[in-house]
Structures are given as C-alpha cells and as structure tokens.
PDB file of C-alpha atoms in Angstrom:
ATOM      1  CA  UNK K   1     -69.693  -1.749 -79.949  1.00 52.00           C
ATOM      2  CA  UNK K   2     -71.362   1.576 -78.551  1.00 61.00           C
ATOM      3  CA  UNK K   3     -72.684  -0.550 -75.589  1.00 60.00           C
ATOM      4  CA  UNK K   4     -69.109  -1.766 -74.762  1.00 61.00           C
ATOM      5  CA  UNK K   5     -67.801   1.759 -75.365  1.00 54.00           C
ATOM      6  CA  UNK K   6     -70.427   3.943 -73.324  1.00 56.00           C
ATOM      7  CA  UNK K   7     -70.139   0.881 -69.984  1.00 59.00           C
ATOM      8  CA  UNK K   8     -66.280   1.686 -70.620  1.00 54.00           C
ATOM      9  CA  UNK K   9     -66.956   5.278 -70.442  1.00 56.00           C
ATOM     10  CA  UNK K  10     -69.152   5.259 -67.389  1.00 57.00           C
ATOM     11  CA  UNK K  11     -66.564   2.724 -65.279  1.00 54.00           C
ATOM     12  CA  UNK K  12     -63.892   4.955 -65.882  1.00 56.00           C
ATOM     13  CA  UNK K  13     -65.915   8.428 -64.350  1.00 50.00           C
ATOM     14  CA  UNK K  14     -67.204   6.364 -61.783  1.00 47.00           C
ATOM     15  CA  UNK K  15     -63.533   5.503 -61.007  1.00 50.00           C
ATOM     16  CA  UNK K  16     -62.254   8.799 -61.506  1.00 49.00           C
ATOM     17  CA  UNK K  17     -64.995   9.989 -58.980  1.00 47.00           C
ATOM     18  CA  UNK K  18     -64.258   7.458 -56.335  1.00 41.00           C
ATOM     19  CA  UNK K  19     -60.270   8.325 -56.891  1.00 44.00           C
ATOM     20  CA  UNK K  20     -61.430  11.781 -56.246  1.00 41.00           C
ATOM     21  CA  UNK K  21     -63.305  11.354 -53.331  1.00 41.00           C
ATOM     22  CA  UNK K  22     -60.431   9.252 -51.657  1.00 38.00           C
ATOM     23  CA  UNK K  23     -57.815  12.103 -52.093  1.00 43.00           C
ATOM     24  CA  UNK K  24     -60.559  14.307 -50.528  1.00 45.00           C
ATOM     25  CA  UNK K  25     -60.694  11.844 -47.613  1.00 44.00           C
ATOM     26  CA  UNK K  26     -56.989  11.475 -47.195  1.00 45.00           C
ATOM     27  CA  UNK K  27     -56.248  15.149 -47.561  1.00 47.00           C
ATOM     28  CA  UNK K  28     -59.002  15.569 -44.538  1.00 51.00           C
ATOM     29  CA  UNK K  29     -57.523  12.748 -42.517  1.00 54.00           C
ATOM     30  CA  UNK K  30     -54.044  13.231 -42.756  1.00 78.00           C
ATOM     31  CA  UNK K  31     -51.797  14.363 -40.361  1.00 92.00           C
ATOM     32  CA  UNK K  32     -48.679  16.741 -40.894  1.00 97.00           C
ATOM     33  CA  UNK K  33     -45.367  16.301 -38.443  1.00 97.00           C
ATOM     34  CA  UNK K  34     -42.702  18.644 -37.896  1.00 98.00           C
ATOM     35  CA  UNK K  35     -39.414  18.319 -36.221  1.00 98.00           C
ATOM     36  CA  UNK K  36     -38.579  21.521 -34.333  1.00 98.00           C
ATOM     37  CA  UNK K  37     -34.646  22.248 -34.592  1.00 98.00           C
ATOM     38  CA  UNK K  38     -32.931  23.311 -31.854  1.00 98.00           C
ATOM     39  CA  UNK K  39     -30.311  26.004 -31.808  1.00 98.00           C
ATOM     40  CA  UNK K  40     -27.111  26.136 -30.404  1.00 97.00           C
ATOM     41  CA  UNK K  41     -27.918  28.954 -27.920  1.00 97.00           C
ATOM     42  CA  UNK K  42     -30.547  31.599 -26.990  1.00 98.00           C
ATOM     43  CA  UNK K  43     -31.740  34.239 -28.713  1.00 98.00           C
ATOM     44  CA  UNK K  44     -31.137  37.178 -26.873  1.00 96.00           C
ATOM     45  CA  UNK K  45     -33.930  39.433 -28.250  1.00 98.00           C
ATOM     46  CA  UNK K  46     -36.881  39.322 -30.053  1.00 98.00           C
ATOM     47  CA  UNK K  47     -36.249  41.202 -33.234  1.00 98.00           C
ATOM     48  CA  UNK K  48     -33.304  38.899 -33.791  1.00 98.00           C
ATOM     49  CA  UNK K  49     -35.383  35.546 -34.071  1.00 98.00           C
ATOM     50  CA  UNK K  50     -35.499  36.243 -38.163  1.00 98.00           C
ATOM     51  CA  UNK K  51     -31.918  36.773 -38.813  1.00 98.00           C
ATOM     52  CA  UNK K  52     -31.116  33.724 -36.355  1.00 98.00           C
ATOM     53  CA  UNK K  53     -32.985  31.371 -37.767  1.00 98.00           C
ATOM     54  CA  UNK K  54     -31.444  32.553 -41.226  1.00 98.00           C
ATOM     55  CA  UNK K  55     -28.233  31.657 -39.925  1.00 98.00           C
ATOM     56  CA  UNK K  56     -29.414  28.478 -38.942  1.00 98.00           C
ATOM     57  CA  UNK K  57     -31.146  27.661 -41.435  1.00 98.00           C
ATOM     58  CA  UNK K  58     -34.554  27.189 -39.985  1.00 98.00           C
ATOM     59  CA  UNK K  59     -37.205  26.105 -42.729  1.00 98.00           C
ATOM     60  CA  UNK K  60     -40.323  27.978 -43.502  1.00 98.00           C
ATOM     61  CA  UNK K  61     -44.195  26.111 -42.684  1.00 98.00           C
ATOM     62  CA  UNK K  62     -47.191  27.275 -44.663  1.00 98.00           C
ATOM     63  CA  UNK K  63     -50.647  28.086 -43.656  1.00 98.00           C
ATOM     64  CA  UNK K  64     -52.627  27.264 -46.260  1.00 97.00           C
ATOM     65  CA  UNK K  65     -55.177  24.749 -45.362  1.00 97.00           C
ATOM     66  CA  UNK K  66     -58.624  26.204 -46.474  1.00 95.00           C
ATOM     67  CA  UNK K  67     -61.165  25.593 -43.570  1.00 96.00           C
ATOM     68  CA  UNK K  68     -64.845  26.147 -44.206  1.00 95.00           C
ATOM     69  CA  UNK K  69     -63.443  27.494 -47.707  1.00 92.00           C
ATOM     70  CA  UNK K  70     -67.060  27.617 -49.345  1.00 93.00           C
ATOM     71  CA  UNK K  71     -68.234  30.178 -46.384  1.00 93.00           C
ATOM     72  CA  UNK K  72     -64.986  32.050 -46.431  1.00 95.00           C
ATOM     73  CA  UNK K  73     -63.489  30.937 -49.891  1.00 95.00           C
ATOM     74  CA  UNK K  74     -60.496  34.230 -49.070  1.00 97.00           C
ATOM     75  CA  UNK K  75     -56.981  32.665 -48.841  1.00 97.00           C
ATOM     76  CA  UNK K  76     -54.064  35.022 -47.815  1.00 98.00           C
ATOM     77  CA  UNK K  77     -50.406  33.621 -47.896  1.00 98.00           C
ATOM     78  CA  UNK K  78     -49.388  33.257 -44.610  1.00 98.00           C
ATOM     79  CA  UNK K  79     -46.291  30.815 -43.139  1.00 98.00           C
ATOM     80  CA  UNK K  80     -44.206  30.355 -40.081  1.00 98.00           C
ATOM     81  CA  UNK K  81     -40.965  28.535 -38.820  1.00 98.00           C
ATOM     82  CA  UNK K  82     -40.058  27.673 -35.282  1.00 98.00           C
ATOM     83  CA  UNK K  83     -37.042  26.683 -33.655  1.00 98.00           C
ATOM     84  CA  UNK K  84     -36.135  26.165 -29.832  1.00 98.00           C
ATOM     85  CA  UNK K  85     -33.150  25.908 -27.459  1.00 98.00           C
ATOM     86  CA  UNK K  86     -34.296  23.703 -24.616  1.00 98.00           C
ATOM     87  CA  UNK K  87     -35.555  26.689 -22.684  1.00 98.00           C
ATOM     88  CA  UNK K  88     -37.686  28.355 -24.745  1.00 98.00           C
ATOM     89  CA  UNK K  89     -39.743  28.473 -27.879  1.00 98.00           C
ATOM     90  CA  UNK K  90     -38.811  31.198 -31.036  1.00 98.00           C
ATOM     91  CA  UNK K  91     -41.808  31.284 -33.371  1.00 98.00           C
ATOM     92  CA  UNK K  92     -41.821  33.729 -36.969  1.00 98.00           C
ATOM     93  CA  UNK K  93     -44.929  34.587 -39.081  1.00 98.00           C
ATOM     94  CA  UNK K  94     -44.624  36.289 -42.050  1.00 98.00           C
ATOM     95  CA  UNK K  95     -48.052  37.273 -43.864  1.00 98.00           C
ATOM     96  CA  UNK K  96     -49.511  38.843 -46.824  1.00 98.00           C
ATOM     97  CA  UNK K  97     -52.730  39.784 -47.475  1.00 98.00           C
ATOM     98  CA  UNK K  98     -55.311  42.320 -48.397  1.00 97.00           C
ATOM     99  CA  UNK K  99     -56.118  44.234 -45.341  1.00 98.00           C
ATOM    100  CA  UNK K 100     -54.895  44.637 -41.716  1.00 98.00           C
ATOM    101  CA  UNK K 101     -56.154  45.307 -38.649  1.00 98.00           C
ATOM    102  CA  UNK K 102     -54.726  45.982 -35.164  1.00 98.00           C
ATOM    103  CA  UNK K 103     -57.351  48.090 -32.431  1.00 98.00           C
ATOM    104  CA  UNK K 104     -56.302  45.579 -29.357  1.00 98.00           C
ATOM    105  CA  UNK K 105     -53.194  47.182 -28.200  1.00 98.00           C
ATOM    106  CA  UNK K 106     -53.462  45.124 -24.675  1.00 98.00           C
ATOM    107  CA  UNK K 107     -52.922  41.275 -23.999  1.00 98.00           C
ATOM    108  CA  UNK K 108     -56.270  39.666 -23.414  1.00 98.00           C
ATOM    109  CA  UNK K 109     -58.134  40.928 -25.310  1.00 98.00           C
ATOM    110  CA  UNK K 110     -59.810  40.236 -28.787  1.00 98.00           C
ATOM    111  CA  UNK K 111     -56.503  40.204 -31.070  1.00 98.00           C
ATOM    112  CA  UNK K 112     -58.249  37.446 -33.062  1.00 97.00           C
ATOM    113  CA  UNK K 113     -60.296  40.181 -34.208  1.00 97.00           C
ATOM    114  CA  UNK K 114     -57.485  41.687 -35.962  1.00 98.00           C
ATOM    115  CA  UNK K 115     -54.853  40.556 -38.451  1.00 98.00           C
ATOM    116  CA  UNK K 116     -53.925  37.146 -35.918  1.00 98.00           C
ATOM    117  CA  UNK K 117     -51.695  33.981 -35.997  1.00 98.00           C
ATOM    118  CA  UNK K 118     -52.033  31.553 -33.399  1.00 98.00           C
ATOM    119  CA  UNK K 119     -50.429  29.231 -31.935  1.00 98.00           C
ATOM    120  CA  UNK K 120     -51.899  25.595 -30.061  1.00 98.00           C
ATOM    121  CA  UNK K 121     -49.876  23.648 -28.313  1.00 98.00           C
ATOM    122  CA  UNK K 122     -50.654  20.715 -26.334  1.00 98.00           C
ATOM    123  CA  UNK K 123     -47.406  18.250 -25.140  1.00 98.00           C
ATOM    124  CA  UNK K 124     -47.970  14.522 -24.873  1.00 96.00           C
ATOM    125  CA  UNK K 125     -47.984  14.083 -21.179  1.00 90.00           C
ATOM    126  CA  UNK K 126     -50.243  17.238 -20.608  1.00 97.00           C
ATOM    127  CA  UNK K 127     -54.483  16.758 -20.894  1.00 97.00           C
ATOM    128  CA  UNK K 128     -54.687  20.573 -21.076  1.00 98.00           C
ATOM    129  CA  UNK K 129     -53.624  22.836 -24.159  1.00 98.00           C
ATOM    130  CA  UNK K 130     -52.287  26.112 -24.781  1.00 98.00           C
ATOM    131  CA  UNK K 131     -53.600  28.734 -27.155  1.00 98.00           C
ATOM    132  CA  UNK K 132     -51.282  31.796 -27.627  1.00 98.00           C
ATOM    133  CA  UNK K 133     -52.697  34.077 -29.828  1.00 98.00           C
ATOM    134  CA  UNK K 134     -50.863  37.171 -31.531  1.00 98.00           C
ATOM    135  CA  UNK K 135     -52.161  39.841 -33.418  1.00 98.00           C
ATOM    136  CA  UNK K 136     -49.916  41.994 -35.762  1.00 98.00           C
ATOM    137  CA  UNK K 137     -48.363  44.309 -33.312  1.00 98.00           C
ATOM    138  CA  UNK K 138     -47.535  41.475 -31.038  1.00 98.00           C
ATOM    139  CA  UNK K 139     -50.272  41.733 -28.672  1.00 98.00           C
ATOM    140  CA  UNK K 140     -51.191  38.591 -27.106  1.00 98.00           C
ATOM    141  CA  UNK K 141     -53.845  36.456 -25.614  1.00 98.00           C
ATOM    142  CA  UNK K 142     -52.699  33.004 -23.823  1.00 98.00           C
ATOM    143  CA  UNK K 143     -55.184  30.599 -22.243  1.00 98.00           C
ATOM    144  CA  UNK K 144     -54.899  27.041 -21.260  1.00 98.00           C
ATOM    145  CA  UNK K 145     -57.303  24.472 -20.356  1.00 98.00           C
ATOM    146  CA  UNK K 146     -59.032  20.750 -21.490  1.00 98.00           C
ATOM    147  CA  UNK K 147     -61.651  21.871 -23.318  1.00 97.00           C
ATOM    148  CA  UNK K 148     -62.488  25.085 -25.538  1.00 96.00           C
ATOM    149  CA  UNK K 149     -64.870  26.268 -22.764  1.00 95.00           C
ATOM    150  CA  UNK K 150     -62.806  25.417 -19.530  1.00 95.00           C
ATOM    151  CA  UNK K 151     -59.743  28.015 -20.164  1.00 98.00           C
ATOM    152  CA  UNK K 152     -57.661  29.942 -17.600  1.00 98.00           C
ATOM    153  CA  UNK K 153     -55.767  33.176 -18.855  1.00 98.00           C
ATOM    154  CA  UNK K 154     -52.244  33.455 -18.302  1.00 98.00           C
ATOM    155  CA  UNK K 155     -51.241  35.889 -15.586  1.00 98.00           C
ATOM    156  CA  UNK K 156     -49.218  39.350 -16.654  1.00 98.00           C
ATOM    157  CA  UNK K 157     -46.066  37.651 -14.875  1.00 98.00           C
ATOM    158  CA  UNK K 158     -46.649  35.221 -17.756  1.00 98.00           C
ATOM    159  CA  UNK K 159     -47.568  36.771 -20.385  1.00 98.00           C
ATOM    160  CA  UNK K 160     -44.090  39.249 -19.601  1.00 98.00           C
ATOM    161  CA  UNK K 161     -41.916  37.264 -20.292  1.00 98.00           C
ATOM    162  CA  UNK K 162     -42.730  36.627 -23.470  1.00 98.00           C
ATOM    163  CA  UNK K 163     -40.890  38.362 -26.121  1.00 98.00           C
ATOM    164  CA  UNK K 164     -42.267  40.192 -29.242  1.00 98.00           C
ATOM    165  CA  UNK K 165     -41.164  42.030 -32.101  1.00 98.00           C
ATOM    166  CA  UNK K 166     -43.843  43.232 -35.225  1.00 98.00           C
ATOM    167  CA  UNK K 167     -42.591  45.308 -38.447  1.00 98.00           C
ATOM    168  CA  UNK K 168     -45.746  47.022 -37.632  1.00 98.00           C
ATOM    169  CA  UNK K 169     -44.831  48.291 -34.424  1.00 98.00           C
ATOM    170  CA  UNK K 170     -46.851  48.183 -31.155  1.00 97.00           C
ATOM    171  CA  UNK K 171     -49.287  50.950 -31.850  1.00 98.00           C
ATOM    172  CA  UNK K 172     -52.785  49.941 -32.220  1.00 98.00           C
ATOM    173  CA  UNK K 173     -54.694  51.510 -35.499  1.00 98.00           C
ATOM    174  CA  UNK K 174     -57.843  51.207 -37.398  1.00 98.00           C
ATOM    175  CA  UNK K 175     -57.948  49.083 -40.560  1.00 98.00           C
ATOM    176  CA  UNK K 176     -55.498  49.583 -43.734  1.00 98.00           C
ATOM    177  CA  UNK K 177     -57.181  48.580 -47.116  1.00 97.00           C
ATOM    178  CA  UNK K 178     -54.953  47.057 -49.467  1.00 96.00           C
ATOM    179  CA  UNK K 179     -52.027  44.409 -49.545  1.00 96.00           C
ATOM    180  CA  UNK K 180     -50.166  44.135 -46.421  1.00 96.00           C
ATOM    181  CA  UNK K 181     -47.428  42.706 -45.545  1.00 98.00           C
ATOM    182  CA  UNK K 182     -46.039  41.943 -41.815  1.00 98.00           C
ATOM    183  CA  UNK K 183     -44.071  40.349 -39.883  1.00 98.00           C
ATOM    184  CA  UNK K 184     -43.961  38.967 -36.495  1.00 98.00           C
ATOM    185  CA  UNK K 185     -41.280  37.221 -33.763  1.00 98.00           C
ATOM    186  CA  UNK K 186     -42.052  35.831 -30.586  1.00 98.00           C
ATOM    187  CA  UNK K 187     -39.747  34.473 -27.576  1.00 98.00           C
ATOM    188  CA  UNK K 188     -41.567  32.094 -25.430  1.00 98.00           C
ATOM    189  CA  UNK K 189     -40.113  30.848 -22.535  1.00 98.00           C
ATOM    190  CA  UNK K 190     -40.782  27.211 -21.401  1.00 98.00           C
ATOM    191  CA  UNK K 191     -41.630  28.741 -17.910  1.00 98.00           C
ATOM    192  CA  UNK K 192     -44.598  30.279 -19.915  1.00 98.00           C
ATOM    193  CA  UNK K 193     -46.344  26.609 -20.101  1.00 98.00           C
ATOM    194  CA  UNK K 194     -47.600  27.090 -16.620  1.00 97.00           C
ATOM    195  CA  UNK K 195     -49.758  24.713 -16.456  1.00 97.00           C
ATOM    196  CA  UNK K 196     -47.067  21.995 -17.404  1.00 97.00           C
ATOM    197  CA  UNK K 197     -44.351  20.377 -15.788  1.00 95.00           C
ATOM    198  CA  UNK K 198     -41.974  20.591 -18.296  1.00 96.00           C
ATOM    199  CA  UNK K 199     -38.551  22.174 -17.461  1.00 95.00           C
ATOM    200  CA  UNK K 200     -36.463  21.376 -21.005  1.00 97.00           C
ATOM    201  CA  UNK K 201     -37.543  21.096 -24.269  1.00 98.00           C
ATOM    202  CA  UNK K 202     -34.778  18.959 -25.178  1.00 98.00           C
ATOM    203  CA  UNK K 203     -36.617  15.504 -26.665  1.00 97.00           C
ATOM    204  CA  UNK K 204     -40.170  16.509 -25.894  1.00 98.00           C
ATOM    205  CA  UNK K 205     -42.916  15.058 -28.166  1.00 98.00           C
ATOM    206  CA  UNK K 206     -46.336  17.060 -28.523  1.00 98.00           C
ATOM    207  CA  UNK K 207     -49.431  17.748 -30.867  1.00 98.00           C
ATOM    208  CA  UNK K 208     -49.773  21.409 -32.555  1.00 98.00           C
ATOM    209  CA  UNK K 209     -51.587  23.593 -34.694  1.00 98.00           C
ATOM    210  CA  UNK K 210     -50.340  27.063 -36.329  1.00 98.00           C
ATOM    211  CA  UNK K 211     -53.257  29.088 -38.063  1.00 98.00           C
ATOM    212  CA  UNK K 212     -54.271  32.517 -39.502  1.00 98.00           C
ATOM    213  CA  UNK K 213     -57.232  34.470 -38.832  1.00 95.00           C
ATOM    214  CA  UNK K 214     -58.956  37.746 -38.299  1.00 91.00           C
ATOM    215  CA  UNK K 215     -62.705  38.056 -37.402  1.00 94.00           C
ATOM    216  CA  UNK K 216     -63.490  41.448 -38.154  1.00 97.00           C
ATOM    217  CA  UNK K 217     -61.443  41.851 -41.546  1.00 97.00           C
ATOM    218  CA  UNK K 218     -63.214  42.365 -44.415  1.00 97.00           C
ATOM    219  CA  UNK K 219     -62.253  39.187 -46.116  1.00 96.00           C
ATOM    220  CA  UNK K 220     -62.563  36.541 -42.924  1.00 96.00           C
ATOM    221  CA  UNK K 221     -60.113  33.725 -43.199  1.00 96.00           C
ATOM    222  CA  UNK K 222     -59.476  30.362 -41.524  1.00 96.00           C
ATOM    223  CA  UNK K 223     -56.034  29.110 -42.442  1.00 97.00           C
ATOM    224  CA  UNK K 224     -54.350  26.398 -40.670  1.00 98.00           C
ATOM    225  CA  UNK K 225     -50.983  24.421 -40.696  1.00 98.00           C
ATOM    226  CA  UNK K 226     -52.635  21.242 -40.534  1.00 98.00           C
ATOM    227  CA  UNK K 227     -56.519  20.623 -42.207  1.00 96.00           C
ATOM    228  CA  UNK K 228     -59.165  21.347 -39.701  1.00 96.00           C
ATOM    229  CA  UNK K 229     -61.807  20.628 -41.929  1.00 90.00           C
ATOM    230  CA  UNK K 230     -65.139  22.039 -43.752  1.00 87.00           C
ATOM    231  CA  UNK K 231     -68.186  20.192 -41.285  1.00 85.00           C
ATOM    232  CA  UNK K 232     -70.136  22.738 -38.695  1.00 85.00           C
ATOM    233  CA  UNK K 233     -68.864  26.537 -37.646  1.00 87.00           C
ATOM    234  CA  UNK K 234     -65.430  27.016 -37.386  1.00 90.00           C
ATOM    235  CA  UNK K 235     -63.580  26.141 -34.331  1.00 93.00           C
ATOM    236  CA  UNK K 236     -59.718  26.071 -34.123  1.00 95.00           C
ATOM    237  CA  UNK K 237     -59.686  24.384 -30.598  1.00 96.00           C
ATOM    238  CA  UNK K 238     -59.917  20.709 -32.236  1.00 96.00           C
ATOM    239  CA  UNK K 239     -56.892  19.213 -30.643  1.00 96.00           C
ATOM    240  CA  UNK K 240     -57.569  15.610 -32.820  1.00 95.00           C
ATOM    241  CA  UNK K 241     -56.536  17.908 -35.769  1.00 96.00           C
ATOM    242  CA  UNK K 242     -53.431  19.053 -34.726  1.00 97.00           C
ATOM    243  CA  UNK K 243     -50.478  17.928 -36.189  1.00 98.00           C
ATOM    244  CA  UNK K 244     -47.541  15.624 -34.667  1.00 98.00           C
ATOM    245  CA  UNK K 245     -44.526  18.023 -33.300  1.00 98.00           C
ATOM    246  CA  UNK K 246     -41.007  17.054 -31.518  1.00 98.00           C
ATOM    247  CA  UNK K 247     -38.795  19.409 -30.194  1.00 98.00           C
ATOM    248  CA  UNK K 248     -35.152  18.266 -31.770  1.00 98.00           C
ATOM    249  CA  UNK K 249     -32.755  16.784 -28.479  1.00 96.00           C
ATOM    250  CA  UNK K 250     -29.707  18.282 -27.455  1.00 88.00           C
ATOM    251  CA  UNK K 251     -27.090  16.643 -29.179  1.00 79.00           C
ATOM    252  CA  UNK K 252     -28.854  17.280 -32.976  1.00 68.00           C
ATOM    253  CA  UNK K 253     -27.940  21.004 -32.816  1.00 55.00           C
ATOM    254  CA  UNK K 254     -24.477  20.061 -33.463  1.00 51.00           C
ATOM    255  CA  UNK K 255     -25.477  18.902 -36.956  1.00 48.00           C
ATOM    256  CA  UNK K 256     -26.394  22.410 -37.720  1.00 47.00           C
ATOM    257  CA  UNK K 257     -25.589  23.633 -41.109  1.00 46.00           C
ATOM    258  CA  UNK K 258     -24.291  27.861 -40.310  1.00 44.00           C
ATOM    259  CA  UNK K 259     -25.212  29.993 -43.316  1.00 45.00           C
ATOM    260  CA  UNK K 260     -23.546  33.080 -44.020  1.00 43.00           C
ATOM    261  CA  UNK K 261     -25.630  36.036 -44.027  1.00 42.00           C
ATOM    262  CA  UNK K 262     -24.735  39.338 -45.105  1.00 41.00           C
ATOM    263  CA  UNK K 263     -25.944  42.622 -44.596  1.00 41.00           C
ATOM    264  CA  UNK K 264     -27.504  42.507 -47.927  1.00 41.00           C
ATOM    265  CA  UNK K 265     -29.899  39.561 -47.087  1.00 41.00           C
TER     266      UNK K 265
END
C-alpha cells in the first residue's frame, strides 16, 4: 500500500512540475493584442491627452512583464493607454516608483538613462521599426531602422512636431530618492513615421512594444507590455516579441461611449 501511495505521490509532482513548466512556456510565448480606439477628433494640445481620453473612455495597459527579473528582480508600477485619430498617435504613461531621474534635457540623447518609457512601433507593411523613447520631462530620442544596429535619428523637423506634456516639467535635475510619481503625454503625428508611407491611421495593422526603464537608477528595471523574456543581456529591440496592434477604422469612433467628467475627477 506505501508502494502504491509513494508512485501516486511522485506522478502527481512530476505532473504538477510539467503543468508548471508549460504555463512558464506559454506565458513566454504568448502574444498580447490591443485595439487602439480612435477618437472623434484631434487633440489640440498635449496636456489635454489625459482628460480626453477620460472622456472617451480610453482603457489603461500595464507594464509589468519582468524581463531578466533574477538580474534586476525591481518592479515599479508603470502603465499606459493610447488612442489615435487617423492623423496622429496620443500615448499616456503614468508611473510610480522609487526614484527618478531626468539630466538629458535635449532630444537625442541618453533619456533611457533616466526615469524612461518607450515606445516600438513597427506597421505591417514596413521592414524598418521605430523606437521613440521619452524620459520624464518629455525629452525624446526617435530612431528608425531594420535592425538594432542600423538606426537613423529623426531630424529636429521631426522630432518638433511632436507634442509633450510631463507633471514634472521640462527642467532637467539630478536624482530624487524616494517614491515618485509622474506623468507623461505625447502627440505624435503620423507625419512623424518618416520612414513610412503611411498617410492615415484609419484600419492600419502593426506589431508594438511599450516598456519601462532607466539605466542609471538605482534600482534598474526592464518592464515591458508584452514578455521579452529572461535568456542573454537585455535588449528591447526584439521585434518577434512585440505584441499584435490595430489602429480602430473610422467608422468605430462613432460607437464611443462619452463619460462625464467633472472638475473634481
């Protein structure tokens, strides 16, 4: 009877193990999608993205999958939404976490050394990809290209027009100890995707990747919307990881639900 009992025993861990290790695979493999509404007009500034897309009801993305988490086992909450209107792309982090950092007041340069989301954006019929980078206080690095080594900066014409607005400010400064909390909004026009031929968002399919980093904070972090993974250093420029992405058409903005929001809010 304890024969029976202790092969009855071991089958079951070596199920539970094997159940285990499949959840570990699919959680690796899997791929997030995410339909990007699209409002009913432009936004006419960048500090307004927020309260639009409360009006609209635009819903909010986490960060939260732990890359290389046994190197840099530090998880700060960090999430996102993003909504569109044909011409261009609104994007809002909000993120909390134990330090901040913002010395690169100027676009390109090293923002991903401070507190940084990011941004990757490659559409279907494209074989380069877009990285635009954003430290706290909305400064910006863009580059495009095929491969993480082969990247062209964007030009100042480019990087212009897009529109930013931080709760931090635009000041640069040194780095704060202790939790933080920030916010950021970005307008970015489709005429930004230079390397593209796209003209409208409207119906546009594409691949993606939102993360959250900082290389010189003192707890370094590699968050991303969808799982990068845990094998060799970390690298966010693995387009095969990025999630699925369509920009909603035209004619689904009139489905929009309005919500009333007061002054309160």
């Amino acid at each position: 009877m304890n024969y029976i009992l202790k092969i009855t025993i071991m089958t079951m861990a070596v199920m539970s193990i094997a159940l285990t290790m499949a959840k570990a695979a699919n959680a690796k493999n899997s791929t997030k999608a995410l339909t990007i509404k699209r409002l009913p007009h432009a936004i006419e500034e960048a500090k307004e993205v927020g309260k639009t897309f409360d009006r609209f009801g635009v819903p909010w993305n986490d960060i939260d999958c732990q890359n290389w988490k046994h190197t840099y086992p530090y998880k700060p909450t960090a999430r996102f939404r993003i909504a569109h209107d044909g011409n261009n792309i609104y994007i809002e982090y909000s993120v909390k976490e134990d330090a901040v950092r913002a010395v690169n007041a100027k676009d390109q340069t090293a923002v991903f050394q401070d507190a940084c989301c990011e941004f990757f954006l490659k559409l279907n019929n494209d074989n380069v990809y877009y990285n635009i980078e954003s430290n706290c206080i909305g400064a910006i690095l863009m580059q495009v290209g095929e491969t993480a080594t082969d990247r062209e900066e964007a030009d100042d014409d480019v990087l212009g027009s897009i529109g930013r607005w931080s709760s931090l400010g635009r000041k640069p400064f040194e780095t704060r100890i202790g939790e933080q909390q920030w916010t950021l909004m970005l307008a970015i026009p489709v005429s930004a995707l230079f390397k593209s031929n796209v003209k409208n968002l409207d119906g546009v399919e594409a691949t993606a990747n939102f993360f959250k980093y900082g290389s010189r904070l003192p707890k370094r972090h590699f968050l991303s919307w969808n799982m990068v993974g845990q094998d060799g250093k970390p690298n966010f420029h693995r387009t095969n990881r990025f999630g699925k992405i369509m920009f909603e058409g035209k004619n689904n903005h009139k489905n929009i639900t309005v919500h009333q929001v007061t002054d309160n809010e």
